[in-house]
Short mmCIF file of C-alpha atoms and ligand atoms in Angstrom, two decimals:
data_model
loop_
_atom_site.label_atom_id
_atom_site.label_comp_id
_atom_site.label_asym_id
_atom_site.label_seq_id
_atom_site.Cartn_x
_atom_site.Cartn_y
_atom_site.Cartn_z
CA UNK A 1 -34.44 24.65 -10.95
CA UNK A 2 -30.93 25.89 -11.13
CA UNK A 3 -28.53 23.95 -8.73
CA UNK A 4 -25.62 25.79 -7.26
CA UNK A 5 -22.63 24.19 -7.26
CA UNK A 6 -20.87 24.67 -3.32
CA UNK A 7 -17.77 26.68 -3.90
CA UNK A 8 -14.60 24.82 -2.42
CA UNK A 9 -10.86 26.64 -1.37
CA UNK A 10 -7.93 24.35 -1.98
CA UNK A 11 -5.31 25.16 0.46
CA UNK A 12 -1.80 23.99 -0.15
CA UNK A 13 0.60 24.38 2.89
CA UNK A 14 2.89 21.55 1.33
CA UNK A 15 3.67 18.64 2.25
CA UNK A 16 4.96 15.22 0.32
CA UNK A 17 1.47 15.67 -1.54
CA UNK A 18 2.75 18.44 -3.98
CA UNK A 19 7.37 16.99 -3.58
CA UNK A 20 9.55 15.99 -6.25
CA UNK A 21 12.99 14.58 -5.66
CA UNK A 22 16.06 16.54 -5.40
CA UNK A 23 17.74 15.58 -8.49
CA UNK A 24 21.24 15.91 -6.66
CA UNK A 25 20.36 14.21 -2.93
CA UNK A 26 17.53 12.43 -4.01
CA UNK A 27 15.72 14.00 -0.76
CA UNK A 28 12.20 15.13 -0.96
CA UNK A 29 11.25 18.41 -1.13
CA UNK A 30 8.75 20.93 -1.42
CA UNK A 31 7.36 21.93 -5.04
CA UNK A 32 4.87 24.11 -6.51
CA UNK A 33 1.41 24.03 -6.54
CA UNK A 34 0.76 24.75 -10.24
CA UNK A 35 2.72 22.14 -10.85
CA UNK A 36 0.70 19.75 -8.51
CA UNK A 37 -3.00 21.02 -10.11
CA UNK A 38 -1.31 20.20 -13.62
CA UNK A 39 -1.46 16.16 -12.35
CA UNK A 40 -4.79 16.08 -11.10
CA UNK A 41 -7.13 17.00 -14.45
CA UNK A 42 -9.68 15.33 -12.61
CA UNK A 43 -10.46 18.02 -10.73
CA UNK A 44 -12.32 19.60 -13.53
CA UNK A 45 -14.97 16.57 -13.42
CA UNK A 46 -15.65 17.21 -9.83
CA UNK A 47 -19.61 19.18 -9.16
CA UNK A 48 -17.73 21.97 -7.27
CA UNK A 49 -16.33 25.15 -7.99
CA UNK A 50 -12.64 25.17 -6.64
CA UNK A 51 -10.45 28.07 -5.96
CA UNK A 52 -6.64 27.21 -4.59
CA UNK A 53 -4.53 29.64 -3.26
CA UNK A 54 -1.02 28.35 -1.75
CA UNK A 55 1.49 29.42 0.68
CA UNK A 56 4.25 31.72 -0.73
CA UNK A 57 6.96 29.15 0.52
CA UNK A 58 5.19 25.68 0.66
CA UNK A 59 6.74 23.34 3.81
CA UNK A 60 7.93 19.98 4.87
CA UNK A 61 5.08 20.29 7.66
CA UNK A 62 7.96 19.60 10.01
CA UNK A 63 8.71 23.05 9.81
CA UNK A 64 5.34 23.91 10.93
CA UNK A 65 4.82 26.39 13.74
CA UNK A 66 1.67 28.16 15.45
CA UNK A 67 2.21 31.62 13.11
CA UNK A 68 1.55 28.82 9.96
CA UNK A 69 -1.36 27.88 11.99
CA UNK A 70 -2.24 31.32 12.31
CA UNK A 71 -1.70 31.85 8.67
CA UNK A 72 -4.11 29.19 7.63
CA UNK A 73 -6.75 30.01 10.07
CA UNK A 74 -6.30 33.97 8.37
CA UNK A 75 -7.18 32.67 5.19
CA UNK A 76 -9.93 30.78 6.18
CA UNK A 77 -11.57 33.98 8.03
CA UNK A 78 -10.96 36.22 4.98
CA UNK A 79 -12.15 33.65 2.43
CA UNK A 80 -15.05 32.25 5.08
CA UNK A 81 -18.36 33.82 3.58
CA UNK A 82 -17.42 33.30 -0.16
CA UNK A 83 -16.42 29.66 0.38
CA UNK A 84 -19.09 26.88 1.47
CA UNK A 85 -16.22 24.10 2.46
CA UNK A 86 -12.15 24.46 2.56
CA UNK A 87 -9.50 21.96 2.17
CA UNK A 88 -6.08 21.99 3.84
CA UNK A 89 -3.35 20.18 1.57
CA UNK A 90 -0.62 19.24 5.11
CA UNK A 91 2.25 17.14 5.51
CA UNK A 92 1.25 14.08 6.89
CA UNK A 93 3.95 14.41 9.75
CA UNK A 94 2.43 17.27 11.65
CA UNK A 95 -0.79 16.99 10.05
CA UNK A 96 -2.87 16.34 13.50
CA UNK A 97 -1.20 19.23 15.54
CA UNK A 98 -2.53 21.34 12.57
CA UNK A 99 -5.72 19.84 12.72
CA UNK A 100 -6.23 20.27 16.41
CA UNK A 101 -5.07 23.59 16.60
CA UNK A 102 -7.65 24.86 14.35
CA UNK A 103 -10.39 23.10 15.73
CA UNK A 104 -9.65 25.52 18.37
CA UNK A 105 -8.68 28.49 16.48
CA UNK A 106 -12.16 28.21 14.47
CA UNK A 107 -14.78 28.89 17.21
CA UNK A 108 -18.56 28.37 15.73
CA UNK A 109 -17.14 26.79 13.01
CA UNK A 110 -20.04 25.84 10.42
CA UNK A 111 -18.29 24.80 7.73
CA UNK A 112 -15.49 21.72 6.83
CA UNK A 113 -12.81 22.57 7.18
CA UNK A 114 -10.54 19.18 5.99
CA UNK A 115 -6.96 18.36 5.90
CA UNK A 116 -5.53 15.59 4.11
CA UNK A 117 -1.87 14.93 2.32
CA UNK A 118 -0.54 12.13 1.52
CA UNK A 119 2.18 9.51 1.64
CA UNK A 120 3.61 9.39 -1.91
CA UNK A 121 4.00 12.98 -4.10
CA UNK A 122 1.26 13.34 -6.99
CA UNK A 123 3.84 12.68 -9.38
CA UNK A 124 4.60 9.11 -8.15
CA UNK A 125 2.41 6.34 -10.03
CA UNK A 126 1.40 4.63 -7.07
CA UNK A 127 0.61 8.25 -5.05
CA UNK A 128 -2.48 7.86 -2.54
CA UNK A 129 -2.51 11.54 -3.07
CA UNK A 130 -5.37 11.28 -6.22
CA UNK A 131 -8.21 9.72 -3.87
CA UNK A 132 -7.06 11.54 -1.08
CA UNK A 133 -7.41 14.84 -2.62
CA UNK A 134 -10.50 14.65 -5.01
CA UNK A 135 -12.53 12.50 -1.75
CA UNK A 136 -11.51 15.49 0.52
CA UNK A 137 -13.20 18.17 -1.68
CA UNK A 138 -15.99 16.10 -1.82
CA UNK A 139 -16.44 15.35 1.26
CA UNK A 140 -16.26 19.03 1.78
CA UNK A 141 -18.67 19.58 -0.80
CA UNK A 142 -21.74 17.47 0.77
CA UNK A 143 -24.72 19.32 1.58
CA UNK A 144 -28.21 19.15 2.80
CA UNK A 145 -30.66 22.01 2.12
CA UNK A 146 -27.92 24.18 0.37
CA UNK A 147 -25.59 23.99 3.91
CA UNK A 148 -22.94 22.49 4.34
CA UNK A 149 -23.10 18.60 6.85
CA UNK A 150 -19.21 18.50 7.97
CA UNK A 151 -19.35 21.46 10.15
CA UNK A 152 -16.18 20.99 11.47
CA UNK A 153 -12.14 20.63 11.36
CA UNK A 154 -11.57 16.83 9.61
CA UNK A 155 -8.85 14.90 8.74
CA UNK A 156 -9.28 12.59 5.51
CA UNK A 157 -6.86 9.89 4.31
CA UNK A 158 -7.09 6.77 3.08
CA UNK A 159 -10.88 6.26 2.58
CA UNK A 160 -12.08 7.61 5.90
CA UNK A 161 -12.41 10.99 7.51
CA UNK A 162 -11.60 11.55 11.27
CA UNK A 163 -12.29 14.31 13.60
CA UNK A 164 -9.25 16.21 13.02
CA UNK A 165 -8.70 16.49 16.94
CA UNK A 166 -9.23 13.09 17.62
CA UNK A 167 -6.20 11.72 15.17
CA UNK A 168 -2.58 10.38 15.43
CA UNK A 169 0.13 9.36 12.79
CA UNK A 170 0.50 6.04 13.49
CA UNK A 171 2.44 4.99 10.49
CA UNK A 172 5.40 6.26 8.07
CA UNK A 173 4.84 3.15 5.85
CA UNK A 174 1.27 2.53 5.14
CA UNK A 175 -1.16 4.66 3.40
CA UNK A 176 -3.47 4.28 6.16
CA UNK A 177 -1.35 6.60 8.00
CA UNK A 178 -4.07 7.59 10.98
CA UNK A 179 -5.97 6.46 13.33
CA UNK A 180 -8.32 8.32 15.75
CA UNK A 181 -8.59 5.28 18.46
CA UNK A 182 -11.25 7.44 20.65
CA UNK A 183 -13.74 8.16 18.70
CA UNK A 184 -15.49 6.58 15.89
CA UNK A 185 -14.61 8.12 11.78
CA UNK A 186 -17.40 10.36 10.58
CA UNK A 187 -17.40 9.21 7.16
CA UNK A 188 -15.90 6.48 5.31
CA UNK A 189 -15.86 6.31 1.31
CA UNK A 190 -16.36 2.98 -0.11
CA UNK A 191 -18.28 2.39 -3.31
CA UNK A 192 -20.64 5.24 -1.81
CA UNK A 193 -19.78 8.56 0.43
CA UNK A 194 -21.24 7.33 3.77
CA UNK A 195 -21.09 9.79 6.22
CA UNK A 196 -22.00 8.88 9.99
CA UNK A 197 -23.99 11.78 11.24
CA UNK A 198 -24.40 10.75 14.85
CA UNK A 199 -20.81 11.19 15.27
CA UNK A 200 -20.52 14.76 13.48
CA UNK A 201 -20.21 18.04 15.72
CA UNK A 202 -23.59 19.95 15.41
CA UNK A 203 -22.43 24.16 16.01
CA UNK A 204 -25.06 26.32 16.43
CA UNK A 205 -25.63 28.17 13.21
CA UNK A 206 -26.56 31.37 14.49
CA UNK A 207 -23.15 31.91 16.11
CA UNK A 208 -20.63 33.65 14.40
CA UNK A 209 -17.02 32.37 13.43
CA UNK A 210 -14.47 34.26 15.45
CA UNK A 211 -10.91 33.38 15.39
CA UNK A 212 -8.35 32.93 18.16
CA UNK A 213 -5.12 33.69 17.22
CA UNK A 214 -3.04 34.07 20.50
CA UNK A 215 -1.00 30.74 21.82
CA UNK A 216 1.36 30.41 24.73
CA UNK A 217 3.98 28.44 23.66
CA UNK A 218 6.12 28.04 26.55
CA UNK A 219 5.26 24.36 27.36
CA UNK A 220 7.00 21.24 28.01
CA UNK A 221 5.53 17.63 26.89
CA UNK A 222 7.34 15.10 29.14
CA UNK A 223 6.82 11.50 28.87
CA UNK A 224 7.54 9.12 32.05
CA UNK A 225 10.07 5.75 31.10
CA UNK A 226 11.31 4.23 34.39
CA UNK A 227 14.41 5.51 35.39
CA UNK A 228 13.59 8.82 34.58
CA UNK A 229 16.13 11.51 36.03
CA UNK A 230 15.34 13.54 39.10
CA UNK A 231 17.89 16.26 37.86
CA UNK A 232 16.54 16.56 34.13
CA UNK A 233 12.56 17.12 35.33
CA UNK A 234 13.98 19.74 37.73
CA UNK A 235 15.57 21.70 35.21
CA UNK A 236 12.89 21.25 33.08
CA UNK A 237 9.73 21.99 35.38
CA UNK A 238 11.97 24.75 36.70
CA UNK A 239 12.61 26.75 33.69
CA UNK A 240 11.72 30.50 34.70
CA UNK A 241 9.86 30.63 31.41
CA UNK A 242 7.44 27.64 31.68
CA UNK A 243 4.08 28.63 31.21
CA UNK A 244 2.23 24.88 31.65
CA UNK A 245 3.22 20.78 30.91
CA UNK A 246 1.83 17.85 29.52
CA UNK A 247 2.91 14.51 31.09
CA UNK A 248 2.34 11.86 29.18
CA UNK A 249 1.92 9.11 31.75
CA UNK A 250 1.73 5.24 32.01
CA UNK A 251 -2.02 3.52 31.31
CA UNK A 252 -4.73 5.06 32.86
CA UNK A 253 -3.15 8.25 34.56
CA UNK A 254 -0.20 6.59 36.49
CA UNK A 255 2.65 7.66 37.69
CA UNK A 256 5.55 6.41 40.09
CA UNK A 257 4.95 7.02 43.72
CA UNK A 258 8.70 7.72 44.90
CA UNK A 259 8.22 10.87 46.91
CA UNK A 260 10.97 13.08 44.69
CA UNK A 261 8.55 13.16 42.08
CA UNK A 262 5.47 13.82 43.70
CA UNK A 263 7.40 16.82 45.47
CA UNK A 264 8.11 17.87 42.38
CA UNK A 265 5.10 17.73 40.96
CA UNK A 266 3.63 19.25 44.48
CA UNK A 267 5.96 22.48 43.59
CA UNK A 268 5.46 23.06 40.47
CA UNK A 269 1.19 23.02 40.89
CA UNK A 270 1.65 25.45 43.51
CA UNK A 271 3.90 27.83 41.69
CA UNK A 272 0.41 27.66 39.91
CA UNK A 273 1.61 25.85 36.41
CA UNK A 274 -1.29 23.85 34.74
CA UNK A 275 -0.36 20.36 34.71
CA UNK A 276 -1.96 17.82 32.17
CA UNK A 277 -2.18 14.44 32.71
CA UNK A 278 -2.72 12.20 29.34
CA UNK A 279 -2.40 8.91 28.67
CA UNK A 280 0.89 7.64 26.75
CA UNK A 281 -1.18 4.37 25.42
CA UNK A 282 -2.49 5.08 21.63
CA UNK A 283 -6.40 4.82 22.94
CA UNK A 284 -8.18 4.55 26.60
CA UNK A 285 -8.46 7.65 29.17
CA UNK A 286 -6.34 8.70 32.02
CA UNK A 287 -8.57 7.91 35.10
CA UNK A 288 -7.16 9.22 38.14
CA UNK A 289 -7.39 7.47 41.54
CA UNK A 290 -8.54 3.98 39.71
CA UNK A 291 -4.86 2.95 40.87
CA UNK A 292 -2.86 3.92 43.92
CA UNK A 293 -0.69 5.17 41.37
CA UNK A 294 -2.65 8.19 40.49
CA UNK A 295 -4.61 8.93 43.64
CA UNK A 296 -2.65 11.15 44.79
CA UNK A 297 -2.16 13.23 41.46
CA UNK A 298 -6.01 13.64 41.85
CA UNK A 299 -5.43 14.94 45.54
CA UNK A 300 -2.75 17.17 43.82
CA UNK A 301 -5.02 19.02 41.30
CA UNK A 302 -3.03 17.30 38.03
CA UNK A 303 -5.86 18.51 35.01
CA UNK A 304 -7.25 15.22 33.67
CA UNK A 305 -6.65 14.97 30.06
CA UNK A 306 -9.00 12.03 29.46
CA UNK A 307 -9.60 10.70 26.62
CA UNK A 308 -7.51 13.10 25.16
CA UNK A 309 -4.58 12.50 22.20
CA UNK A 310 -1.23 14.36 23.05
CA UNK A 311 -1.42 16.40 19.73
CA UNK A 312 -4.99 17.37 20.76
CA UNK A 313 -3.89 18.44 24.00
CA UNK A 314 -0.79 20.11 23.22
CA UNK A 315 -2.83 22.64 20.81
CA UNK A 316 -5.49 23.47 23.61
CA UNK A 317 -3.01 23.94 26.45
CA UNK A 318 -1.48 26.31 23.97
CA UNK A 319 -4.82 28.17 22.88
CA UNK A 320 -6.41 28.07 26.45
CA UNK A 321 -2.82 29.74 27.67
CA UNK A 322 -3.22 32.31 25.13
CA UNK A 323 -6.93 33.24 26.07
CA UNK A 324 -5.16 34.74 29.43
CA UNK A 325 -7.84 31.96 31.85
CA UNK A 326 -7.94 32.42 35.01
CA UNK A 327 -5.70 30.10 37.34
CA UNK A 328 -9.44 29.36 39.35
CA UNK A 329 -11.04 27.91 36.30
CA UNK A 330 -8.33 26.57 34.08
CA UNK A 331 -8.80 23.34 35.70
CA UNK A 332 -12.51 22.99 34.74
CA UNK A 333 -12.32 24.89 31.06
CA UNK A 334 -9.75 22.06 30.23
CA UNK A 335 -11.32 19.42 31.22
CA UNK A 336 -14.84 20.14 29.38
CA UNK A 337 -14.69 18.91 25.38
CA UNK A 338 -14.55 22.07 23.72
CA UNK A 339 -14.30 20.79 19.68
CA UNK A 340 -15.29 17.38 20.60
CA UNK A 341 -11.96 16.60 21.00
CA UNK A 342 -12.22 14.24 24.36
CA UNK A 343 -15.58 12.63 25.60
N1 LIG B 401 7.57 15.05 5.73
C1 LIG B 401 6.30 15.18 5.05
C2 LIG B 401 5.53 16.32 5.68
O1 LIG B 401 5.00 16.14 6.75
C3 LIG B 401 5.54 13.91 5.12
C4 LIG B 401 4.20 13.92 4.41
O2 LIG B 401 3.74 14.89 3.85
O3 LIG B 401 3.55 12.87 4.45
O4 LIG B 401 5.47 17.39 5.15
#
């Protein structure tokens, strides 16, 4: 019987994966992708047909922005029923924004969708950009009855692949560069592919993709330190244009008590902001009212963020703001996992 080979999009966005050193500053920058195919012959060898298309203008992914997001989701959408898997070449630096954002952009997602980069260019003889690359496509190539098993966004790097919503940058040094402390990897590759299904998303298949594309942007991510200034979170939580805030508090969802602050936050809630509470500590859940120190941001009506990374939860605050949600139920629709992306 014929096989069919699954038919895989490359996606270069840039990223250290596809640099080569300024000859003149000996900075990094971006390159092109031809260029970056031209290292990898191996490609050829893999049992996948792969298509690449690249951005115009490839980025440091420090440069990325929510209308790159929107142009990767586009090309997705317009590519979606030709291609059975896609992969996302992404700066390490910004790579789990990306990653979270769309998760949420992709609704009824059925296919992987995985971004992975790396921390030395292609070019470089130590680069952890080979395995990274050629295990993403297959990992994006795996299937089971001619459909796809990753039905959702991933990140892969350095021999495992993570929820992409569920993942941090941990490290500028190592080439184990993420960690998703929350929830368990979905695959791992060792000397086999072994890919944990319990832990994968399972859409329903009958739903069709459709594709969000509106964000509100006008948020603030504030993280407590003791001693913070009364003066500087006024100015911030009163800018005219603030549409909603993270606060990235201490432990499990506390905060200081000193009345000035809780006014604040008091205000602010009733001027009818959405206010996320999320854990600064790498792993764990924000609890609320397990100290004294949060009980009253429970009485308040602060949204719980969970289990939630800040990357995670700065991309849904953003996408739930641009899906115009009612005040009344922005509360619950933020706190229910809506890509898997808390528990
Ligand atoms: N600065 C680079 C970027 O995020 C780092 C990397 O790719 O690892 O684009």
């Amino acid at each position: 019987m014929p096989t069919t080979q699954p038919n895989i999009l490359l996606i270069y966005t840039g990223g250290t994966i596809g640099m080569i050193k300024d000859p003149n500053s000996g900075a990094l920058k971006s390159f092109d992708f031809n260029n970056l195919l031209k290292k990898i012959p191996e490609l050829k060898l893999l049992d996948c047909n792969i298509k690449t298309v690249s951005f115009e203008n490839p980025i440091d992914s420090s440069n990325m922005n929510p209308k790159y997001w929107i142009k990767m989701a586009e090309i997705i959408e317009a590519n979606y029923n030709e291609f059975d898997g896609f992969v996302v070449l992404h700066g390490s630096d910004t790579m789990s924004y990306s990653a979270s954002a769309l998760s949420f952009m992709l609704e009824n997602l059925t296919k992987p969708v995985i971004f992975t980069g790396s921390q030395l260019p292609i070019g470089d003889l130590r680069t952890d950009a080979k395995e990274n690359l050629i295990t993403t496509i297959q990992m994006a190539s795996q299937q089971l009855n001619g459909k796809p098993i990753i039905r959702e966004v991933g990140l892969y790097f350095e021999y495992k692949l993570y929820r992409g919503n569920r993942t941090t940058k941990i490290n500028a040094e190592h080439f184990e560069a993420f960690e998703s402390l929350n929830y368990p990897c979905l695959a791992e590759s060792g000397v086999h592919l072994k890919i944990y299904k319990e832990y994968l998303l399972k859409p329903n298949p009958r739903k069709k993709l459709k594709v969000h594309k509106n964000f509100g942007t006008n948020i603030a991510l504030i993280k407590l330190f003791p001693g913070i200034s009364k003066s500087v979170l006024e100015s911030v939580l009163n800018t005219k244009s603030l549409e909603g805030v993270i606060l990235e508090t201490y432990g499990a969802g506390n905060t200081t008590t000193e009345k000035w602050f809780l006014d604040l936050i008091k205000q602010t809630l009733v001027r009818g902001l959405p206010i996320i509470n999320v854990t600064q500590c790498s792993g764990g859940s924000v609890m609320m009212g397990q100290y004294e120190t949060s009980s009253q941001l429970l009485t308040l009506g602060l949204i719980s963020g969970k289990d939630i990374t800040t990357e995670a939860a700065i991309a849904k605050l953003m996408y739930l703001l641009g899906e115009n949600i009612s005040a009344k139920t922005f509360k619950t629709i933020f706190e229910t996992p809506l890509r898997g992306e808390m528990s």
